Amino acid sequence: MNRTRVVVIGAGIVGAACARELRLAGFDVLVVDRGRPAGGTTSHGEGNLLVSDKGPGAELALARLSNRLWPRLVEELTAEDPRAAAAVEFDPKGGIVVATTEAGARALTAFAAAQAAAGVRTERLSAADVAAAEPALTREVTAAVRYPEDAQVQPAGAALALLGSALAHGARLRADTEVTGARVEGGRLTGVRVPGEVLDADVVVNAAGPWAGEVSARLGAPVAVRPRRGEVLVTTPMPGVVRHKVYDADYVGAVGTGSGDLQTSAVVESTRGGTVLIGSSRRRVGFDDAIRPEVLGAIAAKAVRLFPALADAAVMRAYGGFRPYVDDHLPVLGEDPRLGNLWHATGHEGAGIGLSVGTARLLRELLTGQTPSMPVEEFTVDRPAVVA
């Protein structure tokens, strides 16, 4: 049995996935979170497992690795605890990306062609195909591409199932416990300070999401991970109105922009319970958690242009959260060269739900000396966009 002591900081979905992978590999795992499991960014997401929004490159490769792992993971969780697995609500329903202008159609067609060349399954849809797939969608569609590999989970349910599995296999959890500093000996991290004590560690994994920048600074090796806020509207149940994840082609540009100004695009999908999730927005406002009516209005306006039937929808709530943003839009994964024993698994921005299981698999492979399932050089900690 590997008795390497690992402290995972963060009990969101990335931390939970890492805890499970490492515990199954035999590590002695303790998860520490300043709040409650899945209580931060994870519970404020939409649960997307997407390849459709990623161009060729390292992030797409990580998304494809993760999408291969998710179905197997759900099978494993079902064998362990069927009730917890049911709460994951894994739904491989596919996604449809649409353009409503000629310029948008050209951009979407070129983007999809590049993805297809990289191995992503893409299907060009005719006007009749679009009407059959999404009867409530606007007819003012100039191009549409279906992505059969896109899927969805219930993010909090998925995180709790992963964490529950880790705990069932012997991992431990310390909730309501904030990391305040580090114990460093000989240039290596040997423990993390929490109120009243030091938690011994041979490895520390910073999986604190948008708070990873603050946590890393407290540990003495700051990384430039900052919060980027987003909001989502939730309607009352409207079963059958929206059948896939549907978004306009502007979404890819909104994800990729480095602007701190408000970016909105129409992202519409239903949940298993029939409610419709309407996003999305991106803006850098620090940790200001105020919900702005003008942001919700901008999101709703774009969604109604895609699905006119939503004009009469009853919105029962809105929520917002913070995504872990890095300037080059790539995750941060690997050991920190400035401080031995400190590893980072963060910076996924809005893709953390989908990328969590692939990230965890790569972390386990790196820590155990195995050949990684994909190249990880573009995720390193010492790249210019990350080192603060």
mmCIF file of C-alpha atoms in Angstrom:
data_model
loop_
_atom_site.group_PDB
_atom_site.id
_atom_site.type_symbol
_atom_site.label_atom_id
_atom_site.label_comp_id
_atom_site.label_asym_id
_atom_site.label_seq_id
_atom_site.Cartn_x
_atom_site.Cartn_y
_atom_site.Cartn_z
ATOM 1 C CA MET A 1 0.000 0.000 0.000
ATOM 2 C CA ASN A 2 1.295 3.435 -0.982
ATOM 3 C CA ARG A 3 1.331 5.516 2.205
ATOM 4 C CA THR A 4 2.178 8.799 0.489
ATOM 5 C CA ARG A 5 0.104 11.441 2.273
ATOM 6 C CA VAL A 6 -1.799 13.657 -0.142
ATOM 7 C CA VAL A 7 -3.758 16.728 0.909
ATOM 8 C CA VAL A 8 -6.201 17.831 -1.784
ATOM 9 C CA ILE A 9 -7.290 21.442 -1.294
ATOM 10 C CA GLY A 10 -10.793 21.878 -2.656
ATOM 11 C CA ALA A 11 -13.847 19.606 -2.566
ATOM 12 C CA GLY A 12 -15.352 20.728 -5.854
ATOM 13 C CA ILE A 13 -15.549 18.369 -8.777
ATOM 14 C CA VAL A 14 -11.868 18.642 -9.744
ATOM 15 C CA GLY A 15 -10.732 18.007 -6.174
ATOM 16 C CA ALA A 16 -13.229 15.172 -5.776
ATOM 17 C CA ALA A 17 -12.114 13.518 -9.018
ATOM 18 C CA CYS A 18 -8.460 13.834 -8.008
ATOM 19 C CA ALA A 19 -9.171 12.435 -4.551
ATOM 20 C CA ARG A 20 -10.886 9.382 -6.015
ATOM 21 C CA GLU A 21 -8.176 8.658 -8.582
ATOM 22 C CA LEU A 22 -5.389 9.020 -6.053
ATOM 23 C CA ARG A 23 -7.136 6.972 -3.391
ATOM 24 C CA LEU A 24 -7.801 4.148 -5.871
ATOM 25 C CA ALA A 25 -4.086 4.282 -6.723
ATOM 26 C CA GLY A 26 -3.301 3.664 -3.040
ATOM 27 C CA PHE A 27 -2.425 7.149 -1.801
ATOM 28 C CA ASP A 28 -3.431 8.244 1.700
ATOM 29 C CA VAL A 29 -5.813 11.083 0.758
ATOM 30 C CA LEU A 30 -7.213 13.910 2.868
ATOM 31 C CA VAL A 31 -9.541 16.444 1.216
ATOM 32 C CA VAL A 32 -9.706 19.889 2.803
ATOM 33 C CA ASP A 33 -12.271 22.533 1.920
ATOM 34 C CA ARG A 34 -12.954 25.891 3.523
ATOM 35 C CA GLY A 35 -16.696 25.301 3.041
ATOM 36 C CA ARG A 36 -18.779 22.284 2.127
ATOM 37 C CA PRO A 37 -18.244 19.777 -0.702
ATOM 38 C CA ALA A 38 -19.414 21.040 -4.104
ATOM 39 C CA GLY A 39 -20.387 24.313 -2.451
ATOM 40 C CA GLY A 40 -18.401 26.687 -4.647
ATOM 41 C CA THR A 41 -17.990 26.869 -8.401
ATOM 42 C CA THR A 42 -19.200 23.308 -8.947
ATOM 43 C CA SER A 43 -22.696 23.987 -7.635
ATOM 44 C CA HIS A 44 -22.977 27.096 -9.828
ATOM 45 C CA GLY A 45 -22.245 25.409 -13.152
ATOM 46 C CA GLU A 46 -24.375 23.864 -15.867
ATOM 47 C CA GLY A 47 -22.705 20.459 -15.907
ATOM 48 C CA ASN A 48 -21.385 20.544 -19.461
ATOM 49 C CA LEU A 49 -19.096 17.833 -20.863
ATOM 50 C CA LEU A 50 -18.169 19.514 -24.139
ATOM 51 C CA VAL A 51 -15.875 18.984 -27.080
ATOM 52 C CA SER A 52 -17.866 21.327 -29.325
ATOM 53 C CA ASP A 53 -16.455 24.579 -27.938
ATOM 54 C CA LYS A 54 -12.763 23.668 -28.120
ATOM 55 C CA GLY A 55 -10.504 24.124 -31.128
ATOM 56 C CA PRO A 56 -7.669 21.722 -31.943
ATOM 57 C CA GLY A 57 -5.003 21.643 -29.251
ATOM 58 C CA ALA A 58 -4.261 20.511 -25.733
ATOM 59 C CA GLU A 59 -7.605 21.468 -24.173
ATOM 60 C CA LEU A 60 -9.527 19.586 -26.847
ATOM 61 C CA ALA A 61 -7.321 16.549 -26.279
ATOM 62 C CA LEU A 62 -8.098 16.733 -22.549
ATOM 63 C CA ALA A 63 -11.815 17.071 -23.306
ATOM 64 C CA ARG A 64 -11.728 14.004 -25.545
ATOM 65 C CA LEU A 65 -9.844 12.021 -22.880
ATOM 66 C CA SER A 66 -12.410 13.073 -20.283
ATOM 67 C CA ASN A 67 -15.362 12.213 -22.523
ATOM 68 C CA ARG A 68 -13.965 8.718 -22.979
ATOM 69 C CA LEU A 69 -13.625 8.339 -19.204
ATOM 70 C CA TRP A 70 -17.031 9.641 -18.116
ATOM 71 C CA PRO A 71 -19.181 6.665 -19.262
ATOM 72 C CA ARG A 72 -16.797 4.172 -17.651
ATOM 73 C CA LEU A 73 -16.735 6.227 -14.480
ATOM 74 C CA VAL A 74 -20.533 6.257 -14.278
ATOM 75 C CA GLU A 75 -20.528 2.479 -14.649
ATOM 76 C CA GLU A 76 -18.049 2.158 -11.788
ATOM 77 C CA LEU A 77 -20.041 4.506 -9.572
ATOM 78 C CA THR A 78 -23.234 2.588 -10.345
ATOM 79 C CA ALA A 79 -21.610 -0.658 -9.255
ATOM 80 C CA GLU A 80 -20.475 0.979 -6.007
ATOM 81 C CA ASP A 81 -23.592 2.986 -5.129
ATOM 82 C CA PRO A 82 -26.515 3.089 -7.574
ATOM 83 C CA ARG A 83 -28.274 5.943 -5.755
ATOM 84 C CA ALA A 84 -25.205 8.194 -5.814
ATOM 85 C CA ALA A 85 -24.593 7.337 -9.458
ATOM 86 C CA ALA A 86 -28.174 8.240 -10.353
ATOM 87 C CA ALA A 87 -27.562 11.707 -8.905
ATOM 88 C CA VAL A 88 -24.834 12.225 -11.518
ATOM 89 C CA GLU A 89 -27.597 12.391 -14.175
ATOM 90 C CA PHE A 90 -25.167 11.543 -16.958
ATOM 91 C CA ASP A 91 -26.866 12.372 -20.257
ATOM 92 C CA PRO A 92 -24.979 11.864 -23.551
ATOM 93 C CA LYS A 93 -27.574 13.924 -25.435
ATOM 94 C CA GLY A 94 -25.216 15.675 -27.831
ATOM 95 C CA GLY A 95 -24.968 19.352 -28.645
ATOM 96 C CA ILE A 96 -25.949 21.572 -31.542
ATOM 97 C CA VAL A 97 -24.131 24.770 -32.433
ATOM 98 C CA VAL A 98 -25.971 27.198 -34.705
ATOM 99 C CA ALA A 99 -25.172 30.386 -36.582
ATOM 100 C CA THR A 100 -27.785 32.969 -37.552
ATOM 101 C CA THR A 101 -25.694 35.178 -39.845
ATOM 102 C CA GLU A 102 -23.661 34.481 -42.983
ATOM 103 C CA ALA A 103 -20.444 35.526 -41.250
ATOM 104 C CA GLY A 104 -21.285 33.256 -38.338
ATOM 105 C CA ALA A 105 -21.977 30.378 -40.726
ATOM 106 C CA ARG A 106 -18.559 30.733 -42.342
ATOM 107 C CA ALA A 107 -16.815 30.848 -38.978
ATOM 108 C CA LEU A 108 -18.751 27.856 -37.610
ATOM 109 C CA THR A 109 -18.139 25.778 -40.734
ATOM 110 C CA ALA A 110 -14.398 26.450 -40.614
ATOM 111 C CA PHE A 111 -14.209 25.762 -36.863
ATOM 112 C CA ALA A 112 -16.091 22.461 -37.200
ATOM 113 C CA ALA A 113 -13.878 21.379 -40.099
ATOM 114 C CA ALA A 114 -10.754 21.956 -37.991
ATOM 115 C CA GLN A 115 -12.279 19.976 -35.116
ATOM 116 C CA ALA A 116 -13.242 17.113 -37.440
ATOM 117 C CA ALA A 117 -9.665 16.997 -38.716
ATOM 118 C CA ALA A 118 -8.580 16.636 -35.076
ATOM 119 C CA GLY A 119 -10.876 13.633 -34.583
ATOM 120 C CA VAL A 120 -14.068 15.205 -33.217
ATOM 121 C CA ARG A 121 -17.324 13.784 -34.531
ATOM 122 C CA THR A 122 -19.249 16.540 -36.322
ATOM 123 C CA GLU A 123 -22.454 16.422 -38.362
ATOM 124 C CA ARG A 124 -23.569 19.257 -40.628
ATOM 125 C CA LEU A 125 -27.336 19.724 -40.326
ATOM 126 C CA SER A 126 -29.703 20.936 -43.036
ATOM 127 C CA ALA A 127 -32.607 23.235 -42.267
ATOM 128 C CA ALA A 128 -34.890 20.205 -42.181
ATOM 129 C CA ASP A 129 -32.501 18.364 -39.839
ATOM 130 C CA VAL A 130 -32.445 21.336 -37.470
ATOM 131 C CA ALA A 131 -36.249 21.590 -37.427
ATOM 132 C CA ALA A 132 -36.531 17.868 -36.666
ATOM 133 C CA ALA A 133 -33.882 17.934 -33.944
ATOM 134 C CA GLU A 134 -35.076 21.148 -32.251
ATOM 135 C CA PRO A 135 -38.629 22.089 -33.323
ATOM 136 C CA ALA A 136 -38.716 25.183 -31.080
ATOM 137 C CA LEU A 137 -35.460 26.613 -32.456
ATOM 138 C CA THR A 138 -35.611 29.719 -34.623
ATOM 139 C CA ARG A 139 -35.784 29.098 -38.370
ATOM 140 C CA GLU A 140 -33.271 31.907 -38.974
ATOM 141 C CA VAL A 141 -30.367 29.459 -38.908
ATOM 142 C CA THR A 142 -27.644 29.869 -41.523
ATOM 143 C CA ALA A 143 -25.553 26.871 -40.407
ATOM 144 C CA ALA A 144 -25.788 24.161 -37.777
ATOM 145 C CA VAL A 145 -23.431 21.434 -36.578
ATOM 146 C CA ARG A 146 -24.331 18.563 -34.285
ATOM 147 C CA TYR A 147 -21.703 17.218 -31.875
ATOM 148 C CA PRO A 148 -22.777 13.712 -30.758
ATOM 149 C CA GLU A 149 -20.007 13.508 -28.148
ATOM 150 C CA ASP A 150 -21.293 16.420 -26.051
ATOM 151 C CA ALA A 151 -22.937 15.355 -22.806
ATOM 152 C CA GLN A 152 -24.205 16.717 -19.513
ATOM 153 C CA VAL A 153 -24.169 15.854 -15.805
ATOM 154 C CA GLN A 154 -25.703 17.369 -12.703
ATOM 155 C CA PRO A 155 -22.531 19.023 -11.408
ATOM 156 C CA ALA A 156 -23.108 18.901 -7.656
ATOM 157 C CA GLY A 157 -24.446 15.358 -7.894
ATOM 158 C CA ALA A 158 -21.416 14.293 -9.906
ATOM 159 C CA ALA A 159 -18.968 15.896 -7.489
ATOM 160 C CA LEU A 160 -20.625 14.343 -4.450
ATOM 161 C CA ALA A 161 -20.680 10.931 -6.113
ATOM 162 C CA LEU A 162 -16.964 11.158 -6.893
ATOM 163 C CA LEU A 163 -16.131 12.354 -3.392
ATOM 164 C CA GLY A 164 -18.397 9.755 -1.821
ATOM 165 C CA SER A 165 -16.599 7.045 -3.771
ATOM 166 C CA ALA A 166 -13.222 8.369 -2.608
ATOM 167 C CA LEU A 167 -14.422 8.355 1.013
ATOM 168 C CA ALA A 168 -15.878 4.868 0.660
ATOM 169 C CA HIS A 169 -12.437 3.685 -0.460
ATOM 170 C CA GLY A 170 -10.745 5.252 2.553
ATOM 171 C CA ALA A 171 -10.110 8.920 1.768
ATOM 172 C CA ARG A 172 -10.907 11.444 4.500
ATOM 173 C CA LEU A 173 -12.612 14.863 4.416
ATOM 174 C CA ARG A 174 -12.122 17.996 6.492
ATOM 175 C CA ALA A 175 -14.889 20.470 5.614
ATOM 176 C CA ASP A 176 -15.115 24.016 6.986
ATOM 177 C CA THR A 177 -11.327 24.051 7.230
ATOM 178 C CA GLU A 178 -9.435 26.881 5.559
ATOM 179 C CA VAL A 179 -5.802 26.543 4.515
ATOM 180 C CA THR A 180 -3.926 29.536 5.924
ATOM 181 C CA GLY A 181 -0.307 28.774 5.096
ATOM 182 C CA ALA A 182 2.422 26.231 4.520
ATOM 183 C CA ARG A 183 5.101 24.346 6.371
ATOM 184 C CA VAL A 184 8.211 24.272 4.193
ATOM 185 C CA GLU A 185 11.359 22.304 4.953
ATOM 186 C CA GLY A 186 14.385 22.344 2.678
ATOM 187 C CA GLY A 187 12.463 24.014 -0.141
ATOM 188 C CA ARG A 188 9.726 21.380 -0.081
ATOM 189 C CA LEU A 189 6.178 21.613 1.170
ATOM 190 C CA THR A 190 5.691 19.196 4.083
ATOM 191 C CA GLY A 191 2.326 20.314 5.388
ATOM 192 C CA VAL A 192 -0.435 22.886 5.193
ATOM 193 C CA ARG A 193 -1.462 25.146 8.032
ATOM 194 C CA VAL A 194 -5.106 25.272 9.065
ATOM 195 C CA PRO A 195 -6.532 26.950 12.171
ATOM 196 C CA GLY A 196 -4.877 25.398 15.197
ATOM 197 C CA GLU A 197 -2.715 22.778 13.503
ATOM 198 C CA VAL A 198 -0.546 21.648 10.623
ATOM 199 C CA LEU A 199 -1.723 18.826 8.360
ATOM 200 C CA ASP A 200 1.255 16.688 7.345
ATOM 201 C CA ALA A 201 1.588 16.067 3.623
ATOM 202 C CA ASP A 202 4.012 14.473 1.189
ATOM 203 C CA VAL A 203 2.014 15.945 -1.708
ATOM 204 C CA VAL A 204 -0.372 18.908 -1.750
ATOM 205 C CA VAL A 205 -2.804 19.328 -4.653
ATOM 206 C CA ASN A 206 -4.158 22.833 -5.177
ATOM 207 C CA ALA A 207 -7.619 22.170 -6.650
ATOM 208 C CA ALA A 208 -9.239 25.305 -5.252
ATOM 209 C CA GLY A 209 -10.751 26.497 -8.523
ATOM 210 C CA PRO A 210 -11.060 30.288 -8.757
ATOM 211 C CA TRP A 211 -9.569 30.548 -5.265
ATOM 212 C CA ALA A 212 -6.441 28.670 -6.407
ATOM 213 C CA GLY A 213 -4.590 31.956 -6.858
ATOM 214 C CA GLU A 214 -5.233 32.952 -3.257
ATOM 215 C CA VAL A 215 -4.385 29.490 -1.942
ATOM 216 C CA SER A 216 -1.157 29.298 -3.929
ATOM 217 C CA ALA A 217 -0.069 32.690 -2.602
ATOM 218 C CA ARG A 218 -0.635 31.498 0.959
ATOM 219 C CA LEU A 219 1.489 28.454 0.228
ATOM 220 C CA GLY A 220 4.298 30.632 -1.125
ATOM 221 C CA ALA A 221 4.099 29.853 -4.861
ATOM 222 C CA PRO A 222 1.469 32.114 -6.423
ATOM 223 C CA VAL A 223 -0.196 31.245 -9.736
ATOM 224 C CA ALA A 224 -2.216 33.672 -11.847
ATOM 225 C CA VAL A 225 -5.629 32.021 -11.549
ATOM 226 C CA ARG A 226 -8.377 34.628 -11.189
ATOM 227 C CA PRO A 227 -12.163 34.529 -10.940
ATOM 228 C CA ARG A 228 -14.322 35.140 -14.016
ATOM 229 C CA ARG A 229 -17.994 35.431 -13.197
ATOM 230 C CA GLY A 230 -20.936 33.915 -15.050
ATOM 231 C CA GLU A 231 -24.708 33.834 -14.573
ATOM 232 C CA VAL A 232 -27.449 31.369 -15.495
ATOM 233 C CA LEU A 233 -31.243 31.662 -15.596
ATOM 234 C CA VAL A 234 -33.444 28.682 -14.699
ATOM 235 C CA THR A 235 -37.019 28.345 -15.964
ATOM 236 C CA THR A 236 -39.878 26.356 -14.523
ATOM 237 C CA PRO A 237 -40.163 22.894 -16.129
ATOM 238 C CA MET A 238 -40.701 22.964 -19.902
ATOM 239 C CA PRO A 239 -40.360 19.280 -20.872
ATOM 240 C CA GLY A 240 -39.466 18.659 -24.490
ATOM 241 C CA VAL A 241 -38.948 22.260 -25.528
ATOM 242 C CA VAL A 242 -35.150 21.963 -25.701
ATOM 243 C CA ARG A 243 -33.741 18.549 -26.590
ATOM 244 C CA HIS A 244 -29.977 19.106 -26.886
ATOM 245 C CA LYS A 245 -27.486 21.572 -25.561
ATOM 246 C CA VAL A 246 -27.897 24.373 -28.090
ATOM 247 C CA TYR A 247 -25.735 27.451 -28.349
ATOM 248 C CA ASP A 248 -24.942 30.120 -30.870
ATOM 249 C CA ALA A 249 -21.567 30.265 -32.568
ATOM 250 C CA ASP A 250 -20.687 33.426 -30.601
ATOM 251 C CA TYR A 251 -20.157 31.249 -27.514
ATOM 252 C CA VAL A 252 -16.763 30.011 -28.674
ATOM 253 C CA GLY A 253 -15.572 33.583 -29.097
ATOM 254 C CA ALA A 254 -16.886 34.572 -25.659
ATOM 255 C CA VAL A 255 -15.009 31.688 -24.059
ATOM 256 C CA GLY A 256 -11.776 32.558 -25.835
ATOM 257 C CA THR A 257 -11.736 36.304 -25.267
ATOM 258 C CA GLY A 258 -9.398 37.799 -22.703
ATOM 259 C CA SER A 259 -11.544 40.876 -22.205
ATOM 260 C CA GLY A 260 -12.711 41.675 -18.716
ATOM 261 C CA ASP A 261 -15.831 43.335 -20.114
ATOM 262 C CA LEU A 262 -19.188 41.592 -20.202
ATOM 263 C CA GLN A 263 -19.427 38.859 -22.850
ATOM 264 C CA THR A 264 -22.754 37.126 -23.495
ATOM 265 C CA SER A 265 -23.939 34.405 -25.822
ATOM 266 C CA ALA A 266 -26.980 32.173 -26.043
ATOM 267 C CA VAL A 267 -26.527 28.769 -24.393
ATOM 268 C CA VAL A 268 -29.737 26.827 -23.835
ATOM 269 C CA GLU A 269 -30.327 23.309 -22.528
ATOM 270 C CA SER A 270 -32.791 21.316 -20.478
ATOM 271 C CA THR A 271 -32.201 19.264 -17.357
ATOM 272 C CA ARG A 272 -33.545 15.825 -16.573
ATOM 273 C CA GLY A 273 -36.224 17.495 -14.455
ATOM 274 C CA GLY A 274 -37.434 19.578 -17.413
ATOM 275 C CA THR A 275 -36.164 22.975 -16.338
ATOM 276 C CA VAL A 276 -34.286 24.984 -18.958
ATOM 277 C CA LEU A 277 -30.889 26.469 -18.177
ATOM 278 C CA ILE A 278 -30.201 29.724 -20.008
ATOM 279 C CA GLY A 279 -26.703 31.185 -20.200
ATOM 280 C CA SER A 280 -24.217 32.496 -20.517
ATOM 281 C CA SER A 281 -22.151 35.463 -19.433
ATOM 282 C CA ARG A 282 -18.494 36.119 -18.715
ATOM 283 C CA ARG A 283 -17.048 39.123 -16.897
ATOM 284 C CA ARG A 284 -14.138 39.790 -14.596
ATOM 285 C CA VAL A 285 -15.343 41.488 -11.421
ATOM 286 C CA GLY A 286 -13.154 39.865 -8.795
ATOM 287 C CA PHE A 287 -15.224 38.004 -6.226
ATOM 288 C CA ASP A 288 -18.158 40.415 -6.423
ATOM 289 C CA ASP A 289 -21.093 38.006 -6.219
ATOM 290 C CA ALA A 290 -23.886 40.485 -6.946
ATOM 291 C CA ILE A 291 -26.308 39.392 -9.657
ATOM 292 C CA ARG A 292 -26.836 42.250 -12.117
ATOM 293 C CA PRO A 293 -30.282 42.563 -13.782
ATOM 294 C CA GLU A 294 -28.729 44.022 -16.928
ATOM 295 C CA VAL A 295 -26.561 40.918 -17.318
ATOM 296 C CA LEU A 296 -29.562 38.620 -16.935
ATOM 297 C CA GLY A 297 -31.457 40.725 -19.445
ATOM 298 C CA ALA A 298 -28.671 40.447 -22.007
ATOM 299 C CA ILE A 299 -28.532 36.667 -21.561
ATOM 300 C CA ALA A 300 -32.310 36.317 -21.881
ATOM 301 C CA ALA A 301 -32.478 38.479 -25.003
ATOM 302 C CA LYS A 302 -29.988 36.320 -26.873
ATOM 303 C CA ALA A 303 -31.673 33.110 -25.753
ATOM 304 C CA VAL A 304 -35.079 34.300 -26.957
ATOM 305 C CA ARG A 305 -33.617 35.002 -30.391
ATOM 306 C CA LEU A 306 -32.608 31.329 -30.555
ATOM 307 C CA PHE A 307 -35.773 29.930 -28.942
ATOM 308 C CA PRO A 308 -38.697 32.369 -29.384
ATOM 309 C CA ALA A 309 -40.867 30.158 -27.142
ATOM 310 C CA LEU A 310 -38.718 31.194 -24.191
ATOM 311 C CA ALA A 311 -40.216 34.687 -24.345
ATOM 312 C CA ASP A 312 -43.163 33.345 -22.350
ATOM 313 C CA ALA A 313 -41.096 31.166 -20.016
ATOM 314 C CA ALA A 314 -41.353 31.658 -16.262
ATOM 315 C CA VAL A 315 -37.911 32.142 -14.739
ATOM 316 C CA MET A 316 -37.903 30.735 -11.226
ATOM 317 C CA ARG A 317 -34.364 31.654 -10.249
ATOM 318 C CA ALA A 318 -30.981 32.914 -11.356
ATOM 319 C CA TYR A 319 -27.577 32.048 -10.024
ATOM 320 C CA GLY A 320 -23.988 33.000 -10.655
ATOM 321 C CA GLY A 321 -20.554 31.643 -9.918
ATOM 322 C CA PHE A 322 -16.854 32.124 -10.503
ATOM 323 C CA ARG A 323 -14.766 30.288 -13.062
ATOM 324 C CA PRO A 324 -11.007 29.797 -12.562
ATOM 325 C CA TYR A 325 -9.590 31.956 -15.359
ATOM 326 C CA VAL A 326 -6.069 31.887 -16.821
ATOM 327 C CA ASP A 327 -5.011 34.336 -19.518
ATOM 328 C CA ASP A 328 -4.080 31.649 -22.056
ATOM 329 C CA HIS A 329 -7.315 29.690 -21.409
ATOM 330 C CA LEU A 330 -5.567 26.440 -20.543
ATOM 331 C CA PRO A 331 -5.720 24.401 -17.317
ATOM 332 C CA VAL A 332 -2.812 24.362 -14.871
ATOM 333 C CA LEU A 333 -1.687 20.822 -14.102
ATOM 334 C CA GLY A 334 1.544 19.580 -12.632
ATOM 335 C CA GLU A 335 4.155 20.056 -9.935
ATOM 336 C CA ASP A 336 5.236 23.579 -9.083
ATOM 337 C CA PRO A 337 8.945 23.936 -9.931
ATOM 338 C CA ARG A 338 9.341 26.631 -7.265
ATOM 339 C CA LEU A 339 8.119 24.531 -4.345
ATOM 340 C CA GLY A 340 8.584 20.792 -4.200
ATOM 341 C CA ASN A 341 5.556 18.618 -3.330
ATOM 342 C CA LEU A 342 3.083 21.314 -4.455
ATOM 343 C CA TRP A 343 0.914 20.287 -7.404
ATOM 344 C CA HIS A 344 -1.775 22.314 -9.139
ATOM 345 C CA ALA A 345 -4.996 21.087 -10.780
ATOM 346 C CA THR A 346 -6.954 24.220 -11.621
ATOM 347 C CA GLY A 347 -7.542 26.916 -14.250
ATOM 348 C CA HIS A 348 -10.233 25.073 -16.232
ATOM 349 C CA GLU A 349 -12.453 28.170 -16.396
ATOM 350 C CA GLY A 350 -15.965 27.053 -17.433
ATOM 351 C CA ALA A 351 -14.915 23.554 -18.507
ATOM 352 C CA GLY A 352 -13.977 22.105 -15.128
ATOM 353 C CA ILE A 353 -16.968 19.768 -14.840
ATOM 354 C CA GLY A 354 -16.170 18.049 -18.095
ATOM 355 C CA LEU A 355 -12.379 18.115 -17.745
ATOM 356 C CA SER A 356 -12.283 16.989 -14.112
ATOM 357 C CA VAL A 357 -11.964 13.255 -14.691
ATOM 358 C CA GLY A 358 -9.292 13.601 -17.372
ATOM 359 C CA THR A 359 -7.366 15.984 -15.145
ATOM 360 C CA ALA A 360 -7.536 13.494 -12.287
ATOM 361 C CA ARG A 361 -6.333 10.669 -14.499
ATOM 362 C CA LEU A 362 -3.346 12.694 -15.697
ATOM 363 C CA LEU A 363 -2.498 13.738 -12.136
ATOM 364 C CA ARG A 364 -2.489 10.128 -10.992
ATOM 365 C CA GLU A 365 -0.302 9.095 -13.925
ATOM 366 C CA LEU A 366 2.186 11.900 -13.267
ATOM 367 C CA LEU A 367 2.398 11.171 -9.533
ATOM 368 C CA THR A 368 2.892 7.446 -10.090
ATOM 369 C CA GLY A 369 5.457 7.829 -12.864
ATOM 370 C CA GLN A 370 3.246 6.400 -15.587
ATOM 371 C CA THR A 371 3.258 7.693 -19.144
ATOM 372 C CA PRO A 372 0.461 10.283 -19.304
ATOM 373 C CA SER A 373 -2.563 9.468 -21.445
ATOM 374 C CA MET A 374 -1.832 12.616 -23.466
ATOM 375 C CA PRO A 375 0.918 15.255 -23.644
ATOM 376 C CA VAL A 376 0.790 17.670 -20.701
ATOM 377 C CA GLU A 377 3.507 20.164 -21.627
ATOM 378 C CA GLU A 378 1.021 22.949 -22.414
ATOM 379 C CA PHE A 379 -0.470 22.682 -18.904
ATOM 380 C CA THR A 380 2.766 23.240 -16.981
ATOM 381 C CA VAL A 381 2.893 25.624 -14.052
ATOM 382 C CA ASP A 382 5.931 27.624 -15.184
ATOM 383 C CA ARG A 383 4.448 28.989 -18.416
ATOM 384 C CA PRO A 384 4.172 32.802 -18.742
ATOM 385 C CA ALA A 385 0.398 33.030 -18.276
ATOM 386 C CA VAL A 386 0.520 31.206 -14.942
ATOM 387 C CA VAL A 387 3.491 32.285 -12.898
ATOM 388 C CA ALA A 388 2.304 35.325 -10.962
#
